[in-house]
PDB file of C-alpha atoms in Angstrom:
ATOM      1  CA  ALA A   1      49.407   4.773 -38.721  1.00 80.00           C
ATOM      2  CA  GLN A   2      50.392   1.771 -40.775  1.00 85.00           C
ATOM      3  CA  SER A   3      48.737  -1.521 -41.655  1.00 91.00           C
ATOM      4  CA  VAL A   4      49.837  -4.619 -43.541  1.00 95.00           C
ATOM      5  CA  THR A   5      47.765  -7.134 -45.460  1.00 96.00           C
ATOM      6  CA  GLN A   6      49.071 -10.497 -46.528  1.00 96.00           C
ATOM      7  CA  LEU A   7      46.673 -11.714 -49.121  1.00 91.00           C
ATOM      8  CA  ASP A   8      47.225 -15.457 -48.740  1.00 94.00           C
ATOM      9  CA  SER A   9      46.966 -17.233 -45.414  1.00 94.00           C
ATOM     10  CA  GLN A  10      48.290 -20.512 -46.852  1.00 96.00           C
ATOM     11  CA  VAL A  11      50.394 -21.250 -49.911  1.00 97.00           C
ATOM     12  CA  PRO A  12      51.016 -24.894 -50.800  1.00 97.00           C
ATOM     13  CA  VAL A  13      53.692 -25.485 -53.420  1.00 97.00           C
ATOM     14  CA  PHE A  14      55.761 -28.369 -54.735  1.00 97.00           C
ATOM     15  CA  GLU A  15      59.497 -28.558 -54.172  1.00 97.00           C
ATOM     16  CA  GLU A  16      61.592 -26.709 -56.798  1.00 97.00           C
ATOM     17  CA  ALA A  17      58.611 -24.668 -57.941  1.00 98.00           C
ATOM     18  CA  PRO A  18      58.664 -20.855 -57.792  1.00 98.00           C
ATOM     19  CA  VAL A  19      56.657 -19.062 -55.125  1.00 98.00           C
ATOM     20  CA  GLU A  20      55.372 -15.564 -54.489  1.00 98.00           C
ATOM     21  CA  LEU A  21      53.985 -14.436 -51.135  1.00 98.00           C
ATOM     22  CA  ARG A  22      51.993 -11.244 -51.427  1.00 98.00           C
ATOM     23  CA  CYS A  23      52.096  -8.251 -49.119  1.00 98.00           C
ATOM     24  CA  ASN A  24      50.378  -4.891 -49.354  1.00 97.00           C
ATOM     25  CA  TYR A  25      50.717  -2.053 -46.917  1.00 96.00           C
ATOM     26  CA  SER A  26      49.008   1.195 -46.040  1.00 94.00           C
ATOM     27  CA  SER A  27      50.739   4.208 -44.556  1.00 90.00           C
ATOM     28  CA  SER A  28      50.433   7.980 -44.404  1.00 87.00           C
ATOM     29  CA  VAL A  29      54.231   8.301 -44.317  1.00 86.00           C
ATOM     30  CA  SER A  30      57.103   6.654 -46.119  1.00 86.00           C
ATOM     31  CA  VAL A  31      58.013   3.251 -44.762  1.00 88.00           C
ATOM     32  CA  TYR A  32      60.687   0.696 -44.238  1.00 92.00           C
ATOM     33  CA  LEU A  33      59.596  -2.829 -45.138  1.00 95.00           C
ATOM     34  CA  PHE A  34      60.645  -6.209 -43.804  1.00 96.00           C
ATOM     35  CA  TRP A  35      60.002  -9.897 -44.266  1.00 97.00           C
ATOM     36  CA  TYR A  36      60.472 -12.254 -41.342  1.00 96.00           C
ATOM     37  CA  VAL A  37      60.322 -16.047 -41.277  1.00 96.00           C
ATOM     38  CA  GLN A  38      59.168 -18.175 -38.356  1.00 92.00           C
ATOM     39  CA  TYR A  39      60.111 -21.842 -38.342  1.00 91.00           C
ATOM     40  CA  PRO A  40      58.100 -24.150 -36.047  1.00 85.00           C
ATOM     41  CA  ASN A  41      58.720 -23.467 -32.362  1.00 79.00           C
ATOM     42  CA  GLN A  42      61.171 -20.688 -33.110  1.00 84.00           C
ATOM     43  CA  GLY A  43      61.236 -16.907 -33.038  1.00 86.00           C
ATOM     44  CA  LEU A  44      61.096 -14.494 -35.938  1.00 92.00           C
ATOM     45  CA  GLN A  45      64.163 -14.320 -38.158  1.00 93.00           C
ATOM     46  CA  LEU A  46      64.829 -11.458 -40.554  1.00 94.00           C
ATOM     47  CA  LEU A  47      64.760 -12.532 -44.207  1.00 96.00           C
ATOM     48  CA  LEU A  48      65.286  -9.176 -45.867  1.00 96.00           C
ATOM     49  CA  LYS A  49      64.526  -5.487 -45.616  1.00 94.00           C
ATOM     50  CA  TYR A  50      63.878  -2.509 -47.856  1.00 94.00           C
ATOM     51  CA  LEU A  51      65.154   0.833 -46.618  1.00 90.00           C
ATOM     52  CA  SER A  52      65.830   2.859 -49.780  1.00 87.00           C
ATOM     53  CA  GLY A  53      67.520   2.623 -53.174  1.00 88.00           C
ATOM     54  CA  SER A  54      67.027  -0.343 -55.462  1.00 90.00           C
ATOM     55  CA  THR A  55      63.488  -1.630 -55.265  1.00 92.00           C
ATOM     56  CA  LEU A  56      64.636  -5.240 -55.605  1.00 96.00           C
ATOM     57  CA  VAL A  57      66.185  -6.512 -52.412  1.00 96.00           C
ATOM     58  CA  LYS A  58      67.829  -9.857 -51.844  1.00 96.00           C
ATOM     59  CA  GLY A  59      67.754 -11.728 -48.580  1.00 95.00           C
ATOM     60  CA  ILE A  60      68.874 -14.948 -47.029  1.00 94.00           C
ATOM     61  CA  ASN A  61      68.035 -18.435 -48.295  1.00 93.00           C
ATOM     62  CA  GLY A  62      67.588 -17.262 -51.897  1.00 96.00           C
ATOM     63  CA  PHE A  63      64.573 -15.048 -51.224  1.00 97.00           C
ATOM     64  CA  GLU A  64      64.048 -11.633 -52.780  1.00 97.00           C
ATOM     65  CA  ALA A  65      61.358  -8.996 -52.624  1.00 98.00           C
ATOM     66  CA  GLU A  66      60.349  -6.071 -54.768  1.00 96.00           C
ATOM     67  CA  PHE A  67      59.109  -2.772 -53.417  1.00 96.00           C
ATOM     68  CA  ASN A  68      56.423  -1.162 -55.563  1.00 95.00           C
ATOM     69  CA  LYS A  69      55.486   2.250 -54.227  1.00 93.00           C
ATOM     70  CA  SER A  70      52.637   2.899 -56.643  1.00 94.00           C
ATOM     71  CA  GLN A  71      50.967  -0.390 -55.733  1.00 95.00           C
ATOM     72  CA  THR A  72      52.058  -0.189 -52.075  1.00 95.00           C
ATOM     73  CA  SER A  73      53.296  -3.755 -52.310  1.00 96.00           C
ATOM     74  CA  PHE A  74      56.317  -5.709 -51.148  1.00 97.00           C
ATOM     75  CA  HIS A  75      55.910  -9.235 -52.505  1.00 98.00           C
ATOM     76  CA  LEU A  76      58.353 -11.978 -51.548  1.00 98.00           C
ATOM     77  CA  ARG A  77      59.620 -14.404 -54.174  1.00 98.00           C
ATOM     78  CA  LYS A  78      61.836 -17.421 -54.538  1.00 98.00           C
ATOM     79  CA  PRO A  79      62.508 -19.052 -57.921  1.00 97.00           C
ATOM     80  CA  SER A  80      62.845 -22.590 -56.547  1.00 97.00           C
ATOM     81  CA  VAL A  81      61.706 -23.636 -53.083  1.00 97.00           C
ATOM     82  CA  HIS A  82      63.015 -26.404 -50.845  1.00 97.00           C
ATOM     83  CA  ILE A  83      61.262 -28.526 -48.262  1.00 96.00           C
ATOM     84  CA  SER A  84      63.215 -26.589 -45.635  1.00 95.00           C
ATOM     85  CA  ASP A  85      61.428 -23.366 -46.663  1.00 97.00           C
ATOM     86  CA  THR A  86      58.262 -24.648 -45.020  1.00 97.00           C
ATOM     87  CA  ALA A  87      57.494 -21.983 -42.409  1.00 96.00           C
ATOM     88  CA  GLU A  88      55.329 -18.975 -41.607  1.00 95.00           C
ATOM     89  CA  TYR A  89      56.298 -15.753 -43.348  1.00 97.00           C
ATOM     90  CA  PHE A  90      55.441 -12.317 -42.008  1.00 96.00           C
ATOM     91  CA  CYS A  91      55.564  -8.999 -43.809  1.00 97.00           C
ATOM     92  CA  ALA A  92      56.111  -5.967 -41.571  1.00 95.00           C
ATOM     93  CA  VAL A  93      56.287  -2.191 -41.878  1.00 93.00           C
ATOM     94  CA  ASN A  94      57.947   0.570 -39.894  1.00 89.00           C
ATOM     95  CA  GLY A  95      56.950   4.177 -40.556  1.00 82.00           C
ATOM     96  CA  MET A  96      59.815   6.557 -41.205  1.00 77.00           C
ATOM     97  CA  GLY A  97      60.280   9.044 -38.436  1.00 70.00           C
ATOM     98  CA  ASN A  98      59.041   6.616 -35.800  1.00 65.00           C
ATOM     99  CA  GLN A  99      61.331   6.453 -32.812  1.00 62.00           C
ATOM    100  CA  GLY A 100      63.001   3.090 -32.611  1.00 64.00           C
ATOM    101  CA  GLY A 101      61.879   0.334 -34.909  1.00 72.00           C
ATOM    102  CA  LYS A 102      58.342  -0.595 -33.917  1.00 84.00           C
ATOM    103  CA  LEU A 103      56.962  -2.972 -36.505  1.00 90.00           C
ATOM    104  CA  ILE A 104      53.408  -3.590 -37.620  1.00 91.00           C
ATOM    105  CA  PHE A 105      52.951  -7.138 -38.897  1.00 94.00           C
ATOM    106  CA  GLY A 106      50.676  -8.738 -41.412  1.00 95.00           C
ATOM    107  CA  GLN A 107      48.645 -11.823 -40.598  1.00 94.00           C
ATOM    108  CA  GLY A 108      51.298 -14.195 -41.881  1.00 95.00           C
ATOM    109  CA  THR A 109      51.417 -16.663 -44.779  1.00 96.00           C
ATOM    110  CA  GLU A 110      52.006 -20.321 -44.130  1.00 96.00           C
ATOM    111  CA  LEU A 111      54.226 -21.720 -46.868  1.00 97.00           C
ATOM    112  CA  SER A 112      53.976 -25.474 -47.187  1.00 97.00           C
ATOM    113  CA  VAL A 113      56.465 -27.115 -49.546  1.00 97.00           C
ATOM    114  CA  LYS A 114      55.574 -30.626 -50.638  1.00 96.00           C
ATOM    115  CA  PRO A 115      57.905 -33.195 -52.203  1.00 95.00           C
TER     116      PRO A 115
ATOM    117  CA  GLU X   1      76.152 -13.527 -33.496  1.00 73.00           C
ATOM    118  CA  PRO X   2      74.505 -12.009 -30.410  1.00 73.00           C
ATOM    119  CA  GLU X   3      70.909 -12.948 -29.843  1.00 91.00           C
ATOM    120  CA  VAL X   4      67.886 -12.145 -27.728  1.00 95.00           C
ATOM    121  CA  THR X   5      67.179 -14.833 -25.139  1.00 95.00           C
ATOM    122  CA  GLN X   6      63.863 -15.487 -23.415  1.00 96.00           C
ATOM    123  CA  THR X   7      62.997 -17.610 -20.408  1.00 95.00           C
ATOM    124  CA  PRO X   8      61.129 -19.757 -19.757  1.00 95.00           C
ATOM    125  CA  SER X   9      60.278 -21.268 -23.119  1.00 94.00           C
ATOM    126  CA  HIS X  10      56.930 -22.453 -21.774  1.00 96.00           C
ATOM    127  CA  GLN X  11      54.990 -21.222 -18.759  1.00 97.00           C
ATOM    128  CA  VAL X  12      51.770 -22.733 -17.461  1.00 97.00           C
ATOM    129  CA  THR X  13      49.809 -20.787 -14.883  1.00 97.00           C
ATOM    130  CA  GLN X  14      46.351 -20.702 -13.359  1.00 97.00           C
ATOM    131  CA  MET X  15      43.913 -17.917 -14.069  1.00 97.00           C
ATOM    132  CA  GLY X  16      44.382 -15.029 -11.649  1.00 97.00           C
ATOM    133  CA  GLN X  17      48.041 -15.754 -10.982  1.00 97.00           C
ATOM    134  CA  GLU X  18      50.889 -13.361 -11.706  1.00 97.00           C
ATOM    135  CA  VAL X  19      53.531 -14.274 -14.256  1.00 98.00           C
ATOM    136  CA  ILE X  20      56.834 -12.696 -15.185  1.00 97.00           C
ATOM    137  CA  LEU X  21      58.346 -13.329 -18.576  1.00 98.00           C
ATOM    138  CA  ARG X  22      62.038 -12.654 -18.854  1.00 97.00           C
ATOM    139  CA  CYS X  23      64.197 -11.450 -21.708  1.00 97.00           C
ATOM    140  CA  VAL X  24      67.840 -10.563 -22.174  1.00 97.00           C
ATOM    141  CA  PRO X  25      68.115  -8.224 -25.165  1.00 96.00           C
ATOM    142  CA  ILE X  26      71.255  -7.772 -27.240  1.00 94.00           C
ATOM    143  CA  SER X  27      73.668  -5.860 -25.064  1.00 91.00           C
ATOM    144  CA  ASN X  28      74.221  -2.679 -27.112  1.00 89.00           C
ATOM    145  CA  HIS X  29      70.611  -2.280 -28.179  1.00 92.00           C
ATOM    146  CA  LEU X  30      68.612   0.674 -26.944  1.00 91.00           C
ATOM    147  CA  TYR X  31      64.975  -0.074 -27.784  1.00 92.00           C
ATOM    148  CA  PHE X  32      63.065  -3.029 -26.384  1.00 95.00           C
ATOM    149  CA  TYR X  33      59.710  -4.502 -27.268  1.00 95.00           C
ATOM    150  CA  TRP X  34      57.165  -7.090 -26.309  1.00 97.00           C
ATOM    151  CA  TYR X  35      54.916  -8.638 -28.926  1.00 97.00           C
ATOM    152  CA  ARG X  36      52.186 -11.246 -28.574  1.00 96.00           C
ATOM    153  CA  GLN X  37      50.978 -13.927 -30.946  1.00 93.00           C
ATOM    154  CA  ILE X  38      47.763 -15.722 -30.084  1.00 93.00           C
ATOM    155  CA  LEU X  39      47.630 -19.138 -31.744  1.00 88.00           C
ATOM    156  CA  GLY X  40      46.760 -18.770 -35.403  1.00 82.00           C
ATOM    157  CA  GLN X  41      46.725 -14.983 -35.329  1.00 86.00           C
ATOM    158  CA  LYS X  42      49.088 -12.190 -36.268  1.00 87.00           C
ATOM    159  CA  VAL X  43      52.011 -10.917 -34.234  1.00 92.00           C
ATOM    160  CA  GLU X  44      50.700  -7.952 -32.227  1.00 94.00           C
ATOM    161  CA  PHE X  45      52.652  -5.075 -30.729  1.00 94.00           C
ATOM    162  CA  LEU X  46      52.283  -4.691 -26.963  1.00 96.00           C
ATOM    163  CA  VAL X  47      54.818  -2.148 -25.778  1.00 95.00           C
ATOM    164  CA  SER X  48      58.091  -0.412 -26.578  1.00 93.00           C
ATOM    165  CA  PHE X  49      60.624   0.712 -23.991  1.00 93.00           C
ATOM    166  CA  TYR X  50      63.438   3.229 -24.323  1.00 91.00           C
ATOM    167  CA  ASN X  51      65.598   5.132 -21.870  1.00 90.00           C
ATOM    168  CA  ASN X  52      64.030   3.302 -18.931  1.00 91.00           C
ATOM    169  CA  GLU X  53      60.465   4.196 -19.724  1.00 92.00           C
ATOM    170  CA  ILE X  54      57.602   3.092 -21.905  1.00 93.00           C
ATOM    171  CA  SER X  55      57.718   4.967 -25.208  1.00 90.00           C
ATOM    172  CA  GLU X  56      54.564   3.494 -26.711  1.00 90.00           C
ATOM    173  CA  LYS X  57      51.936   0.917 -25.803  1.00 92.00           C
ATOM    174  CA  SER X  58      49.002  -0.644 -27.565  1.00 92.00           C
ATOM    175  CA  GLU X  59      45.404  -0.964 -26.418  1.00 93.00           C
ATOM    176  CA  ILE X  60      46.173  -4.542 -25.393  1.00 93.00           C
ATOM    177  CA  PHE X  61      48.718  -3.316 -22.847  1.00 95.00           C
ATOM    178  CA  ASP X  62      46.265  -2.426 -20.069  1.00 94.00           C
ATOM    179  CA  ASP X  63      46.832  -2.011 -16.341  1.00 94.00           C
ATOM    180  CA  GLN X  64      47.357  -5.758 -15.946  1.00 96.00           C
ATOM    181  CA  PHE X  65      50.643  -5.486 -17.815  1.00 97.00           C
ATOM    182  CA  SER X  66      53.896  -3.850 -16.791  1.00 97.00           C
ATOM    183  CA  VAL X  67      57.474  -3.873 -18.028  1.00 97.00           C
ATOM    184  CA  GLU X  68      60.733  -3.315 -16.269  1.00 95.00           C
ATOM    185  CA  ARG X  69      64.441  -3.242 -16.972  1.00 93.00           C
ATOM    186  CA  PRO X  70      65.632  -3.907 -13.443  1.00 87.00           C
ATOM    187  CA  ASP X  71      69.375  -4.299 -13.858  1.00 87.00           C
ATOM    188  CA  GLY X  72      70.513  -3.024 -17.252  1.00 80.00           C
ATOM    189  CA  SER X  73      70.486  -6.437 -18.888  1.00 88.00           C
ATOM    190  CA  ASN X  74      67.092  -8.061 -18.244  1.00 94.00           C
ATOM    191  CA  PHE X  75      63.807  -6.829 -19.651  1.00 97.00           C
ATOM    192  CA  THR X  76      60.680  -8.291 -18.065  1.00 97.00           C
ATOM    193  CA  LEU X  77      56.981  -8.397 -18.822  1.00 98.00           C
ATOM    194  CA  LYS X  78      54.659  -8.910 -15.861  1.00 98.00           C
ATOM    195  CA  ILE X  79      51.019  -9.876 -16.082  1.00 97.00           C
ATOM    196  CA  ARG X  80      49.446  -9.251 -12.681  1.00 96.00           C
ATOM    197  CA  SER X  81      46.320 -11.394 -12.835  1.00 95.00           C
ATOM    198  CA  THR X  82      46.291 -13.676 -15.828  1.00 97.00           C
ATOM    199  CA  LYS X  83      43.176 -14.400 -17.847  1.00 96.00           C
ATOM    200  CA  LEU X  84      42.459 -17.278 -20.189  1.00 97.00           C
ATOM    201  CA  GLU X  85      42.754 -14.921 -23.152  1.00 95.00           C
ATOM    202  CA  ASP X  86      46.335 -14.073 -22.177  1.00 97.00           C
ATOM    203  CA  SER X  87      47.359 -17.495 -23.466  1.00 97.00           C
ATOM    204  CA  ALA X  88      49.726 -16.765 -26.329  1.00 97.00           C
ATOM    205  CA  MET X  89      53.315 -16.766 -27.470  1.00 95.00           C
ATOM    206  CA  TYR X  90      55.121 -13.686 -26.146  1.00 97.00           C
ATOM    207  CA  PHE X  91      58.120 -12.403 -28.063  1.00 96.00           C
ATOM    208  CA  CYS X  92      60.747 -10.021 -26.825  1.00 97.00           C
ATOM    209  CA  ALA X  93      62.672  -7.941 -29.366  1.00 95.00           C
ATOM    210  CA  SER X  94      65.396  -5.339 -29.360  1.00 94.00           C
ATOM    211  CA  THR X  95      67.030  -2.964 -31.812  1.00 91.00           C
ATOM    212  CA  LEU X  96      69.708  -0.311 -31.940  1.00 87.00           C
ATOM    213  CA  GLY X  97      66.996   2.149 -32.892  1.00 77.00           C
ATOM    214  CA  ALA X  98      68.581   3.797 -35.890  1.00 72.00           C
ATOM    215  CA  GLN X  99      66.139   4.451 -38.706  1.00 73.00           C
ATOM    216  CA  GLY X 100      65.396   1.196 -40.466  1.00 79.00           C
ATOM    217  CA  SER X 101      67.380  -1.017 -38.127  1.00 84.00           C
ATOM    218  CA  PRO X 102      65.564  -4.342 -37.881  1.00 88.00           C
ATOM    219  CA  LEU X 103      64.160  -5.856 -34.712  1.00 91.00           C
ATOM    220  CA  HIS X 104      65.909  -8.934 -33.355  1.00 93.00           C
ATOM    221  CA  PHE X 105      63.498 -11.391 -31.778  1.00 94.00           C
ATOM    222  CA  GLY X 106      63.867 -14.028 -29.114  1.00 95.00           C
ATOM    223  CA  ASN X 107      62.406 -17.520 -29.517  1.00 93.00           C
ATOM    224  CA  GLY X 108      59.413 -16.607 -27.413  1.00 95.00           C
ATOM    225  CA  THR X 109      57.684 -17.795 -24.246  1.00 97.00           C
ATOM    226  CA  ARG X 110      54.534 -19.828 -24.705  1.00 96.00           C
ATOM    227  CA  LEU X 111      52.153 -18.817 -21.918  1.00 98.00           C
ATOM    228  CA  THR X 112      49.281 -21.175 -21.165  1.00 97.00           C
ATOM    229  CA  VAL X 113      46.649 -19.956 -18.717  1.00 97.00           C
ATOM    230  CA  THR X 114      44.361 -22.692 -17.366  1.00 97.00           C
TER     231      THR X 114
END
């Protein structure tokens, strides 16, 4: 079984500042890791994913995340945020060997970018 | 780019009534899912569906819930007798199913039970 913990429920930040959204996971098997973004009144959109290989993965909208196996973390970062990045961000995990792609989500982090 | 579509976007129903939430997954996808998000809470897995049968379901997915793929394109979630606590956003998702292939989500149906 897998679980995901997002350590910050809300992250306020000023425009053009850097941001890091933290995610830790627990699993008895190797995992695939994902970050999704949810804009107001919309569905979940894939930001990026880690499957294997380089531990630093780049996604859409200038976001990147780093997989750290020893710390079981997959933190999301952006060097300079925009007002339009205001949204809810969800970290999710899929255990390798699971049929299909069932995801387990974290609680979400609300990123609020202020001018 | 193909997308998952859900209808209606908002459904209001009275407690005890049956509701059907509809989804059209991406056409070549093989695995289908329903997730639920109660206001202010995490996105929770309800059920996965593959090869015309349920492959996995969570504890939330009790006898009040059922899923169906009636015609090869639609994927529906039925709640037989709604309760106040069923009020939530319901998301449909689909994926090809290959290892690591991401889920594609619809925009959701907001269900309000009064």
